[in-house]
CSV table of C-alpha atoms in Angstrom, one decimal:
chain,number,residue,atom,x,y,z
B,28,MET,CA,-0.2,0.2,0.6
B,29,GLN,CA,2.9,2.4,0.9
B,30,LYS,CA,4.8,1.9,-2.1
B,31,PHE,CA,1.5,2.9,-4.3
B,32,ILE,CA,1.0,5.4,-2.4
B,33,VAL,CA,4.8,6.9,-3.4
B,34,PHE,CA,3.8,5.9,-6.9
B,35,ALA,CA,0.0,7.8,-6.5
B,36,ALA,CA,1.6,10.4,-5.4
B,37,LEU,CA,4.4,10.9,-8.2
B,38,VAL,CA,1.4,10.7,-11.0
B,39,ALA,CA,0.1,13.2,-8.7
B,40,VAL,CA,3.5,15.6,-9.4
B,41,THR,CA,4.2,13.9,-13.0
B,42,PHE,CA,0.5,15.1,-14.1
B,43,ALA,CA,-0.1,18.6,-12.4
B,44,SER,CA,-1.1,21.5,-14.1
B,45,ASP,CA,-0.3,25.6,-13.9
B,46,VAL,CA,-3.4,25.5,-15.1
B,47,ILE,CA,-6.2,26.8,-12.5
B,48,ASP,CA,-9.6,24.4,-12.9
B,49,LEU,CA,-12.5,26.7,-12.6
B,50,THR,CA,-15.7,25.3,-11.7
B,51,ASP,CA,-19.5,27.3,-11.1
B,52,SER,CA,-18.9,27.0,-7.0
B,53,ASN,CA,-14.9,28.2,-7.0
B,54,PHE,CA,-15.6,30.8,-9.9
B,55,ASP,CA,-15.6,33.9,-7.3
B,56,SER,CA,-12.9,32.6,-4.9
B,57,VAL,CA,-9.7,32.6,-7.5
B,58,VAL,CA,-11.2,35.0,-9.9
B,59,ASN,CA,-11.2,37.3,-7.2
B,60,GLY,CA,-8.0,36.9,-6.1
B,61,GLU,CA,-6.0,36.8,-8.7
B,62,ASP,CA,-4.7,40.8,-9.7
B,63,ILE,CA,-5.0,39.7,-12.9
B,64,ILE,CA,-6.3,36.0,-14.9
B,65,LEU,CA,-6.3,34.9,-18.1
B,66,VAL,CA,-10.0,32.5,-18.0
B,67,GLU,CA,-10.8,30.2,-21.7
B,68,PHE,CA,-14.1,29.0,-20.8
B,69,PHE,CA,-14.8,25.8,-22.4
B,70,ALA,CA,-16.1,23.2,-24.5
B,71,PRO,CA,-14.7,19.2,-24.4
B,72,TRP,CA,-14.9,19.0,-27.5
B,73,CYS,CA,-14.7,21.6,-29.0
B,74,GLY,CA,-11.1,20.8,-31.9
B,75,HIS,CA,-9.1,24.8,-31.4
B,76,CYS,CA,-9.6,24.2,-27.0
B,77,LYS,CA,-8.0,20.6,-27.9
B,78,ARG,CA,-5.7,22.3,-30.0
B,79,LEU,CA,-4.9,25.2,-27.3
B,80,ALA,CA,-4.9,23.5,-24.6
B,81,PRO,CA,-1.0,22.1,-24.7
B,82,GLU,CA,0.1,25.6,-25.2
B,83,TYR,CA,-1.6,27.0,-23.0
B,84,GLU,CA,-0.6,25.1,-20.6
B,85,THR,CA,3.1,26.2,-21.3
B,86,ALA,CA,2.0,29.6,-21.2
B,87,ALA,CA,0.5,29.3,-17.3
B,88,THR,CA,3.9,27.4,-16.2
B,89,ALA,CA,6.3,30.4,-18.1
B,90,LEU,CA,3.5,32.8,-16.9
B,91,LYS,CA,2.9,32.0,-13.0
B,92,LYS,CA,6.1,32.8,-12.8
B,93,ASN,CA,6.2,35.8,-14.7
B,94,ASP,CA,6.6,39.2,-12.0
B,95,PRO,CA,4.3,39.8,-11.5
B,96,PRO,CA,2.4,36.9,-11.0
B,97,VAL,CA,-0.3,36.1,-14.4
B,98,ALA,CA,-3.0,33.3,-13.4
B,99,LEU,CA,-4.8,31.0,-16.6
B,100,ALA,CA,-7.8,29.4,-15.0
B,101,LYS,CA,-10.8,27.4,-17.2
B,102,ILE,CA,-13.5,26.7,-17.4
B,103,ASP,CA,-16.3,23.6,-18.2
B,104,CYS,CA,-19.0,25.5,-19.8
B,105,VAL,CA,-20.9,22.2,-19.9
B,106,GLY,CA,-19.5,20.7,-17.1
B,107,ASP,CA,-20.0,21.8,-14.4
B,108,GLY,CA,-19.2,26.2,-15.3
B,109,LYS,CA,-22.9,26.1,-16.8
B,110,ASP,CA,-24.1,29.0,-14.8
B,111,LYS,CA,-21.0,30.7,-15.1
B,112,CYS,CA,-20.2,30.6,-19.1
B,113,GLN,CA,-24.4,31.3,-19.1
B,114,GLN,CA,-23.6,34.6,-16.9
B,115,TYR,CA,-20.1,35.3,-18.9
B,116,GLY,CA,-22.7,35.1,-21.5
B,117,VAL,CA,-20.0,32.6,-24.0
B,118,SER,CA,-22.0,31.2,-27.1
B,119,GLY,CA,-18.8,30.4,-28.7
B,120,TYR,CA,-14.8,27.6,-27.9
B,121,PRO,CA,-13.0,28.6,-26.6
B,122,THR,CA,-13.7,31.9,-25.4
B,123,LEU,CA,-10.7,33.7,-23.2
B,124,LYS,CA,-11.0,37.1,-20.9
B,125,ILE,CA,-8.9,39.0,-18.7
B,126,PHE,CA,-10.2,39.5,-15.7
B,127,LYS,CA,-8.6,41.6,-13.0
B,128,ASN,CA,-9.3,42.3,-9.4
B,129,GLY,CA,-12.8,39.7,-10.2
B,130,GLU,CA,-14.3,41.6,-12.9
B,131,VAL,CA,-14.2,41.5,-17.2
B,132,SER,CA,-11.2,43.8,-18.3
B,133,ALA,CA,-10.8,42.8,-22.1
B,134,PRO,CA,-11.9,40.1,-24.1
B,135,TYR,CA,-8.5,38.4,-25.3
B,136,GLU,CA,-7.7,39.1,-28.8
B,137,GLY,CA,-4.2,37.6,-28.3
B,138,PRO,CA,-2.3,34.6,-30.7
B,139,ARG,CA,-3.3,31.2,-29.2
B,140,GLU,CA,0.2,29.4,-29.1
B,141,SER,CA,3.0,29.7,-26.0
B,142,ALA,CA,4.6,32.3,-27.0
B,143,GLY,CA,2.1,35.0,-27.8
B,144,ILE,CA,0.4,34.3,-25.3
B,145,ILE,CA,3.0,35.5,-22.5
B,146,GLY,CA,4.0,37.9,-24.2
B,147,TYR,CA,0.2,39.9,-24.9
B,148,MET,CA,-0.5,38.9,-20.7
B,149,ARG,CA,2.8,39.7,-19.7
B,150,LYS,CA,2.1,43.4,-21.6
B,151,LYS,CA,-1.5,43.2,-20.0
B,152,ALA,CA,0.1,42.2,-16.2
B,153,GLY,CA,2.4,46.0,-16.9
B,154,PRO,CA,4.2,47.3,-16.7
B,155,VAL,CA,6.4,46.9,-18.8
B,156,THR,CA,9.8,47.4,-17.4
B,157,LYS,CA,10.6,46.2,-13.8
B,158,VAL,CA,12.5,48.9,-11.9
B,159,LEU,CA,14.9,48.4,-9.7
B,160,ASN,CA,14.8,50.1,-7.0
B,161,SER,CA,17.6,48.5,-4.6
B,162,VAL,CA,21.1,46.3,-4.8
B,163,GLU,CA,19.5,42.6,-4.3
B,164,ASN,CA,16.5,43.5,-6.1
B,165,ALA,CA,18.4,44.0,-9.4
B,166,LYS,CA,20.7,41.3,-7.8
B,167,ASN,CA,18.0,39.1,-8.0
B,168,PHE,CA,16.4,40.2,-11.4
B,169,VAL,CA,19.5,40.0,-13.7
B,170,THR,CA,20.2,36.5,-12.0
B,171,LYS,CA,17.5,34.6,-12.0
B,172,ASP,CA,18.2,31.0,-13.5
B,173,ASP,CA,14.9,28.8,-13.8
B,174,ALA,CA,14.8,26.4,-16.8
B,175,ASP,CA,13.1,28.7,-18.9
B,176,ASP,CA,13.9,32.3,-18.0
B,177,ASN,CA,15.2,33.4,-20.9
B,178,ALA,CA,17.7,36.4,-21.1
B,179,VAL,CA,17.2,39.9,-19.4
B,180,VAL,CA,17.7,43.3,-20.4
B,181,VAL,CA,18.3,45.7,-17.9
B,182,GLY,CA,19.4,49.9,-18.9
B,183,PHE,CA,21.0,52.1,-16.5
B,184,PHE,CA,20.5,55.5,-17.0
B,185,GLU,CA,21.6,58.2,-13.7
B,186,SER,CA,18.4,60.1,-14.4
B,187,ALA,CA,14.1,58.8,-16.1
B,188,ASP,CA,14.2,62.5,-17.9
B,189,SER,CA,17.6,61.8,-20.3
B,190,ASP,CA,17.4,61.0,-24.1
B,191,GLY,CA,18.5,56.8,-22.6
B,192,ALA,CA,16.2,56.5,-20.3
B,193,LYS,CA,13.4,58.2,-22.6
B,194,THR,CA,14.4,55.9,-25.8
B,195,PHE,CA,14.5,52.8,-23.5
B,196,LYS,CA,11.4,52.6,-22.7
B,197,LYS,CA,9.8,52.8,-26.0
B,198,LEU,CA,12.3,49.7,-26.6
B,199,ALA,CA,11.4,48.0,-23.8
B,200,ASP,CA,7.3,49.4,-25.0
B,201,ALA,CA,8.2,47.8,-28.4
B,202,LEU,CA,9.5,44.4,-27.4
B,203,SER,CA,8.0,43.8,-24.3
B,204,GLU,CA,6.1,40.7,-25.8
B,205,ASP,CA,9.3,38.9,-26.3
B,206,PHE,CA,11.5,40.4,-24.5
B,207,MET,CA,12.2,40.8,-20.5
B,208,PHE,CA,13.6,44.9,-19.0
B,209,GLY,CA,15.0,46.5,-16.1
B,210,VAL,CA,15.5,49.6,-16.0
B,211,SER,CA,17.8,51.3,-12.5
B,212,THR,CA,18.2,54.7,-12.3
B,213,ASP,CA,19.2,54.4,-8.9
B,214,SER,CA,23.4,55.4,-7.8
B,215,ALA,CA,24.3,52.3,-5.6
B,216,ILE,CA,22.7,50.0,-8.2
B,217,ASN,CA,24.3,51.7,-11.2
B,218,LYS,CA,28.2,51.9,-8.5
B,219,GLU,CA,27.3,48.0,-8.0
B,220,PHE,CA,27.0,46.8,-11.7
B,221,LYS,CA,29.3,49.6,-13.1
B,222,GLN,CA,27.3,50.3,-15.1
B,223,LYS,CA,26.3,54.4,-16.3
B,224,ASP,CA,23.6,55.6,-19.3
B,225,SER,CA,24.1,51.5,-20.6
B,226,VAL,CA,22.2,48.8,-22.1
B,227,VAL,CA,23.8,45.3,-21.1
B,228,ILE,CA,21.9,42.1,-22.5
B,229,PHE,CA,22.3,38.9,-18.7
B,230,ARG,CA,21.9,35.8,-19.3
B,231,PRO,CA,21.0,33.2,-17.7
B,232,LYS,CA,23.6,31.0,-15.8
B,233,ARG,CA,23.2,27.8,-17.4
B,234,LEU,CA,23.8,29.6,-20.5
B,235,GLN,CA,27.2,31.0,-19.6
B,236,ASN,CA,30.6,28.9,-21.1
B,237,LYS,CA,34.3,30.2,-21.3
B,238,MET,CA,33.0,31.0,-25.4
B,239,GLU,CA,31.0,33.6,-24.5
B,240,GLY,CA,30.7,36.2,-22.0
B,241,ALA,CA,27.8,36.5,-18.9
B,242,THR,CA,26.8,39.6,-20.9
B,243,ALA,CA,26.3,41.7,-23.4
B,244,GLU,CA,27.3,45.7,-23.7
B,245,PHE,CA,25.9,48.1,-25.8
B,246,ASP,CA,27.9,50.1,-27.5
B,247,GLY,CA,26.9,52.4,-29.3
B,248,ASP,CA,24.6,55.6,-28.6
B,249,VAL,CA,22.6,54.4,-25.9
B,250,SER,CA,18.8,57.3,-27.8
B,251,SER,CA,19.1,55.0,-30.9
B,252,LEU,CA,16.2,52.9,-31.2
B,253,THR,CA,16.5,51.3,-34.0
B,254,ASP,CA,20.6,50.3,-32.7
B,255,LEU,CA,19.4,49.1,-29.6
B,256,LYS,CA,16.2,47.0,-31.2
B,257,THR,CA,19.3,45.4,-33.7
B,258,PHE,CA,21.6,45.1,-30.3
B,259,VAL,CA,18.8,43.4,-28.8
B,260,ASN,CA,17.7,41.1,-31.7
B,261,ASN,CA,20.6,40.0,-32.5
B,262,ASN,CA,22.1,39.4,-29.1
B,263,ILE,CA,19.3,38.0,-26.2
B,264,ASN,CA,19.7,34.3,-27.1
B,265,GLY,CA,23.4,34.4,-27.7
B,266,LEU,CA,26.3,32.5,-29.6
B,267,VAL,CA,24.0,29.4,-29.6
B,268,GLY,CA,20.2,30.0,-28.1
B,269,HIS,CA,17.7,27.2,-26.1
B,270,ARG,CA,15.1,27.7,-27.8
B,271,THR,CA,11.2,27.3,-26.8
B,272,GLN,CA,8.0,26.8,-27.4
B,273,GLY,CA,7.5,30.0,-25.7
B,274,ASN,CA,10.5,32.2,-26.3
B,275,GLN,CA,10.7,30.7,-30.8
B,276,GLU,CA,9.2,33.9,-32.4
B,277,GLN,CA,12.6,35.3,-30.8
B,278,PHE,CA,15.0,33.7,-32.7
B,279,GLN,CA,16.2,35.2,-36.3
B,280,LYS,CA,16.6,33.8,-39.2
B,281,PRO,CA,19.0,32.0,-41.0
B,282,LEU,CA,18.8,29.5,-37.8
B,283,ILE,CA,20.4,26.4,-37.2
B,284,VAL,CA,19.0,24.4,-34.5
B,285,ALA,CA,20.2,21.4,-32.7
B,286,TYR,CA,17.3,19.1,-31.5
B,287,TYR,CA,18.7,16.5,-28.3
B,288,GLU,CA,16.9,15.5,-25.0
B,289,VAL,CA,17.4,19.5,-23.8
B,290,ASP,CA,16.3,19.3,-20.5
B,291,TYR,CA,17.6,22.5,-18.3
B,292,LYS,CA,15.8,21.2,-15.0
B,293,ARG,CA,17.7,17.1,-14.7
B,294,ASN,CA,20.5,16.7,-17.2
B,295,THR,CA,22.1,20.6,-17.0
B,296,LYS,CA,25.5,18.5,-18.0
B,297,GLY,CA,24.9,16.2,-20.2
B,298,THR,CA,22.2,19.5,-22.6
B,299,ASN,CA,25.7,21.6,-22.4
B,300,TYR,CA,27.4,18.3,-23.9
B,301,TRP,CA,26.0,18.6,-26.7
B,302,ARG,CA,25.2,22.2,-27.1
B,303,ASN,CA,29.3,22.9,-25.9
B,304,ARG,CA,30.0,21.5,-29.8
B,305,VAL,CA,27.6,23.0,-31.8
B,306,MET,CA,28.5,26.4,-30.5
B,307,LYS,CA,32.5,25.2,-31.2
B,308,VAL,CA,31.2,25.4,-34.7
B,309,GLY,CA,29.2,28.4,-34.4
B,310,LYS,CA,32.0,30.8,-32.4
B,311,LYS,CA,34.3,29.5,-35.8
B,312,ILE,CA,31.5,30.6,-38.4
B,313,THR,CA,30.3,33.4,-37.1
B,314,GLU,CA,34.5,34.8,-36.1
B,315,GLY,CA,34.2,34.2,-40.1
B,316,GLY,CA,31.7,36.9,-40.8
B,317,ALA,CA,28.3,35.2,-41.4
B,318,LYS,CA,25.2,36.3,-40.7
B,319,VAL,CA,24.0,33.1,-38.7
B,320,PHE,CA,21.8,32.4,-35.6
B,321,PHE,CA,22.3,29.5,-33.5
B,322,ALA,CA,20.1,26.8,-30.8
B,323,VAL,CA,19.3,23.7,-30.0
B,324,SER,CA,15.4,22.9,-28.7
B,325,SER,CA,14.5,19.4,-27.3
B,326,ALA,CA,13.9,16.9,-29.6
B,327,THR,CA,10.7,15.9,-27.2
B,328,GLU,CA,9.2,18.9,-27.2
B,329,PHE,CA,9.7,20.1,-30.6
B,330,SER,CA,8.5,16.8,-31.8
B,331,GLN,CA,6.1,17.4,-35.1
B,332,GLU,CA,8.5,20.4,-36.0
B,333,ILE,CA,11.5,17.3,-36.6
B,334,ASP,CA,8.5,15.2,-37.9
B,335,GLU,CA,7.7,18.5,-40.7
B,336,PHE,CA,11.9,18.4,-41.2
B,337,SER,CA,11.7,13.8,-42.0
B,338,LEU,CA,14.6,13.4,-39.1
B,339,ASN,CA,15.2,10.5,-36.8
B,340,PHE,CA,15.9,10.7,-33.5
B,341,GLU,CA,17.3,8.4,-31.1
B,342,SER,CA,20.4,9.9,-29.2
B,343,ASN,CA,22.3,12.6,-31.0
B,344,PRO,CA,21.2,15.5,-31.7
B,345,VAL,CA,20.3,16.3,-35.7
B,346,VAL,CA,20.5,19.4,-37.8
B,347,GLY,CA,17.4,21.5,-39.6
B,348,ALA,CA,17.7,25.0,-40.5
B,349,TRP,CA,15.5,27.8,-42.7
B,350,ASN,CA,17.0,30.0,-45.3
B,351,THR,CA,15.9,33.4,-44.9
B,352,LYS,CA,13.3,32.9,-47.1
B,353,GLY,CA,11.8,30.2,-45.0
B,354,GLN,CA,13.0,27.3,-46.4
B,355,LYS,CA,14.2,24.1,-45.2
B,356,PHE,CA,16.9,22.1,-45.1
B,357,VAL,CA,18.6,18.9,-43.2
B,358,MET,CA,21.4,17.1,-42.3
B,359,THR,CA,21.4,14.0,-43.1
B,360,ASP,CA,24.7,12.5,-42.6
B,361,ASP,CA,25.8,11.5,-38.1
B,362,PHE,CA,26.5,14.4,-35.9
B,363,SER,CA,30.0,15.4,-35.2
B,364,MET,CA,31.9,18.4,-35.2
B,365,ASP,CA,33.3,18.0,-38.0
B,366,THR,CA,30.0,16.9,-39.8
B,367,PHE,CA,27.9,19.8,-38.5
B,368,GLU,CA,30.5,21.9,-39.6
B,369,LYS,CA,30.2,20.7,-43.4
B,370,PHE,CA,26.9,21.6,-43.0
B,371,VAL,CA,26.2,25.0,-42.1
B,372,ASN,CA,29.1,25.8,-44.2
B,373,ASP,CA,27.2,24.4,-47.4
B,374,PHE,CA,24.5,25.4,-46.5
B,375,LEU,CA,25.8,29.1,-45.7
B,376,ASP,CA,26.3,28.7,-49.6
B,377,ASN,CA,24.1,27.2,-51.1
B,378,LYS,CA,24.8,24.2,-51.7
B,379,LEU,CA,21.8,22.4,-49.7
B,380,GLU,CA,18.7,21.2,-52.0
B,381,PRO,CA,15.4,22.6,-49.1
B,382,HIS,CA,13.4,20.3,-47.7
B,383,MET,CA,10.5,20.1,-48.8
B,384,LYS,CA,7.0,17.7,-47.3
B,385,SER,CA,4.6,16.0,-49.3
B,386,GLU,CA,2.6,14.2,-50.1
B,387,ALA,CA,3.3,12.3,-54.1
B,388,ILE,CA,1.9,14.1,-56.8
B,389,PRO,CA,-1.5,13.3,-57.3
B,390,ASP,CA,-2.6,12.4,-61.5
B,391,ASN,CA,-5.7,16.0,-61.7
B,392,SER,CA,-6.4,15.6,-64.9
B,393,GLU,CA,-9.6,13.8,-63.7
B,394,ASN,CA,-9.7,16.3,-60.7
B,395,ALA,CA,-12.6,20.0,-60.3
B,396,VAL,CA,-10.9,21.0,-57.4
B,397,LYS,CA,-6.6,20.0,-57.6
B,398,VAL,CA,-4.7,19.7,-55.5
B,399,ALA,CA,-1.8,20.9,-54.5
B,400,VAL,CA,0.7,19.1,-52.6
B,401,GLY,CA,4.1,20.3,-51.3
B,402,LYS,CA,6.1,18.7,-55.1
B,403,ASN,CA,3.3,20.9,-58.0
B,404,PHE,CA,2.8,23.1,-55.5
B,405,ALA,CA,5.0,25.6,-57.3
B,406,ASP,CA,3.8,24.4,-60.8
B,407,LEU,CA,-0.4,24.4,-59.7
B,408,VAL,CA,-0.9,27.2,-58.0
B,409,ASP,CA,2.1,29.5,-58.3
B,410,ASP,CA,1.0,29.3,-61.9
B,411,GLU,CA,0.8,33.1,-63.7
B,412,THR,CA,-1.0,32.0,-65.9
B,413,LYS,CA,-3.7,31.4,-63.4
B,414,ASP,CA,-5.8,32.7,-60.9
B,415,VAL,CA,-5.6,30.6,-58.1
B,416,LEU,CA,-7.6,29.8,-54.6
B,417,ILE,CA,-6.6,27.5,-52.4
B,418,GLU,CA,-7.5,26.0,-49.0
B,419,PHE,CA,-5.9,24.6,-46.8
B,420,TYR,CA,-7.1,21.8,-44.9
B,421,ALA,CA,-6.7,18.9,-42.2
B,422,PRO,CA,-8.6,15.6,-42.1
B,423,TRP,CA,-9.7,15.5,-39.5
B,424,CYS,CA,-11.2,18.9,-39.6
B,425,GLY,CA,-14.9,19.3,-39.2
B,426,HIS,CA,-15.4,22.2,-40.6
B,427,CYS,CA,-13.7,21.4,-44.0
B,428,LYS,CA,-15.7,18.5,-44.0
B,429,SER,CA,-19.0,20.4,-44.1
B,430,LEU,CA,-17.0,23.1,-46.5
B,431,GLU,CA,-16.0,20.5,-48.4
B,432,PRO,CA,-18.6,19.8,-50.8
B,433,LYS,CA,-19.0,23.2,-51.5
B,434,TYR,CA,-16.0,23.3,-52.6
B,435,ASN,CA,-16.1,20.6,-55.4
B,436,GLU,CA,-20.0,22.5,-55.9
B,437,LEU,CA,-17.7,25.6,-57.4
B,438,ALA,CA,-15.3,24.2,-58.9
B,439,GLU,CA,-17.9,21.7,-61.0
B,440,LYS,CA,-19.8,25.7,-61.9
B,441,LEU,CA,-16.3,27.4,-62.7
B,442,ALA,CA,-14.9,24.7,-64.7
B,443,LYS,CA,-14.7,26.6,-68.5
B,444,GLU,CA,-13.4,28.8,-67.0
B,445,GLU,CA,-9.9,28.8,-67.8
B,446,SER,CA,-7.8,31.2,-65.6
B,447,ILE,CA,-9.4,30.9,-62.8
B,448,VAL,CA,-8.1,27.3,-60.3
B,449,ILE,CA,-9.5,25.9,-57.6
B,450,ALA,CA,-7.6,24.1,-55.5
B,451,LYS,CA,-6.5,22.9,-52.1
B,452,MET,CA,-3.7,21.2,-49.6
B,453,ASP,CA,-4.3,18.9,-47.4
B,454,ALA,CA,-1.3,21.3,-44.7
B,455,THR,CA,-0.8,18.6,-42.1
B,456,ALA,CA,0.5,16.0,-44.6
B,457,ASN,CA,2.3,19.0,-46.8
B,458,ASP,CA,5.1,21.9,-46.1
B,459,VAL,CA,3.1,24.9,-46.8
B,460,PRO,CA,5.1,27.9,-48.5
B,461,PRO,CA,5.8,30.6,-46.1
B,462,GLN,CA,4.7,33.9,-47.9
B,463,TYR,CA,0.6,31.9,-45.9
B,464,ASN,CA,-0.3,31.9,-43.6
B,465,VAL,CA,-1.9,29.7,-42.1
B,466,LYS,CA,-3.0,28.5,-38.1
B,467,GLY,CA,-6.0,27.2,-38.0
B,468,PHE,CA,-8.6,25.1,-40.8
B,469,PRO,CA,-9.7,26.0,-43.3
B,470,THR,CA,-7.5,28.2,-44.0
B,471,ILE,CA,-8.3,30.1,-48.2
B,472,TYR,CA,-6.4,32.3,-50.0
B,473,PHE,CA,-6.5,33.3,-53.5
B,474,ALA,CA,-3.1,34.0,-54.6
B,475,PRO,CA,-3.5,36.4,-58.6
B,476,LYS,CA,-1.9,36.3,-61.3
B,477,GLY,CA,0.9,38.2,-61.0
B,478,ASN,CA,1.2,38.2,-56.9
B,479,LYS,CA,1.8,34.9,-55.6
B,480,GLN,CA,4.6,36.2,-53.7
B,481,ASN,CA,2.1,37.8,-51.7
B,482,PRO,CA,-1.6,36.3,-51.3
B,483,LYS,CA,-5.5,37.0,-49.9
B,484,GLN,CA,-6.6,35.5,-47.7
B,485,TYR,CA,-10.0,35.0,-47.8
B,486,ASN,CA,-12.9,36.0,-45.3
B,487,GLY,CA,-15.7,35.1,-46.9
B,488,GLY,CA,-19.1,33.1,-46.2
B,489,ARG,CA,-18.5,29.5,-47.0
B,490,GLU,CA,-21.3,29.4,-49.3
B,491,VAL,CA,-20.9,28.6,-53.1
B,492,ASP,CA,-22.9,32.2,-54.2
B,493,ASP,CA,-20.0,34.1,-52.1
B,494,PHE,CA,-17.3,31.8,-53.5
B,495,VAL,CA,-18.0,33.4,-56.6
B,496,LYS,CA,-19.3,37.0,-55.9
B,497,TYR,CA,-15.5,37.0,-54.7
B,498,LEU,CA,-13.7,35.4,-57.6
B,499,ALA,CA,-16.2,37.3,-59.7
B,500,ALA,CA,-15.0,41.6,-58.1
B,501,GLU,CA,-10.9,40.0,-57.6
B,502,ALA,CA,-10.0,37.7,-60.9
B,503,THR,CA,-7.0,39.0,-62.7
B,504,GLU,CA,-9.7,39.3,-66.2
B,505,GLU,CA,-13.6,39.0,-65.9
B,506,LEU,CA,-14.9,35.8,-65.9
B,507,SER,CA,-16.3,34.3,-69.5
B,508,GLY,CA,-19.8,33.3,-67.3
B,509,PHE,CA,-20.0,35.7,-64.4
B,510,THR,CA,-19.6,39.8,-64.6
B,511,ARG,CA,-17.8,41.7,-61.5
B,512,LYS,CA,-20.9,40.7,-59.9
B,513,GLY,CA,-21.0,37.4,-60.0
B,514,LYS,CA,-24.0,37.6,-61.8
B,515,ALA,CA,-23.8,34.7,-64.3
B,516,LYS,CA,-23.6,35.7,-67.9
B,517,LYS,CA,-26.7,35.3,-70.2
B,518,ALA,CA,-25.4,32.5,-72.6
B,519,GLU,CA,-25.4,33.7,-76.3
B,520,LEU,CA,-27.3,32.8,-78.9
């Protein structure tokens, strides 16, 4: 029995959640007890809610440690939270609302991925810059080193009214959704850190080593906002950053990522063993003048990304890269410093073929709706002689299944329009080109002739006539069977 209790306790710890579960009975007491809290009103059967869940969990863990802390909670609108969901007028799922001091402050209108939720809620919690008012306070701020902590940016100024301090405030306002900022106008703090009218990035202890300093100091004009932004963006993650789901948006391209068992909570030494090898190559490459960014990421945390690269992770690092166009590249050799260095140099010298996730090219000759895959996308959708309406879907998506008969009817209706193509692509089985921002399903875009790099997202109705009217108005050349207003033209006798 004792062993069972210990096992049960371990299981409970393993699956502990930082998202607070609300019910009709505890809603008021919990929400009233938080200065700021984000509440998700959900239904267990809701697909969007299920996709949000892991992102919401990651954000909850990060925001729990924020200063000030931000709580994330959820309430089941078809279970024991029906009354509260009705009270707050919830009609769709998920609905997210921000509460401050027990009252609804605003609807949540931010991103639905963890990094975006974290940044959005940090800004709502405010202030965006932590004022450092004692030496102890400042030391604690720059030396936090939980496994999820990132570097922090601190401005040291003699006066809050100085040009540098005012510019630093603008910097923090602009970048606070991505980075943590602190500011000191305290003479004792500035003396302790030996800083004056300066901006310094402090890297977390776990990422410090002999190849790179614990800090990065800005050596330019602190009143130049542009120069400060460039400094922060280029240096915040150091030579080889620890890239997580919570900070992945911080990493610029071209980017090279080594995936392995990155675990700074339980295996810092083993994690840095591989990171140091990546760093030695990265240091050599960047000191040679190359403009490229490096990172390490958990193979477990980024298993979907590894799948998109078609990589097979076992124990040693596997490597993927993106160029500035968003194209992906894969290191096919087993990892060693020599093979890694060769891959990086070949990548920078444009000697590698882009990796493309793609289903087999289908025979579209009999299809009214043409099927796009990774390997035929350029020929089908980027054809400069055609205007293309392209639906990005997922096989499991209920809305996509509901749309399918209408989309097929649309394609049949426009089959004689030689300048129009109606197409679809399974976005879960094929790489989506970077100019298409697909966050949910279905997502529909119109790619006109002559402007394939700037497609327009379709946000209109989902009935056949809605699509016809849209295409009739947007088509590069007037349709042969419809007026610009979408009215069917009378057949000529």
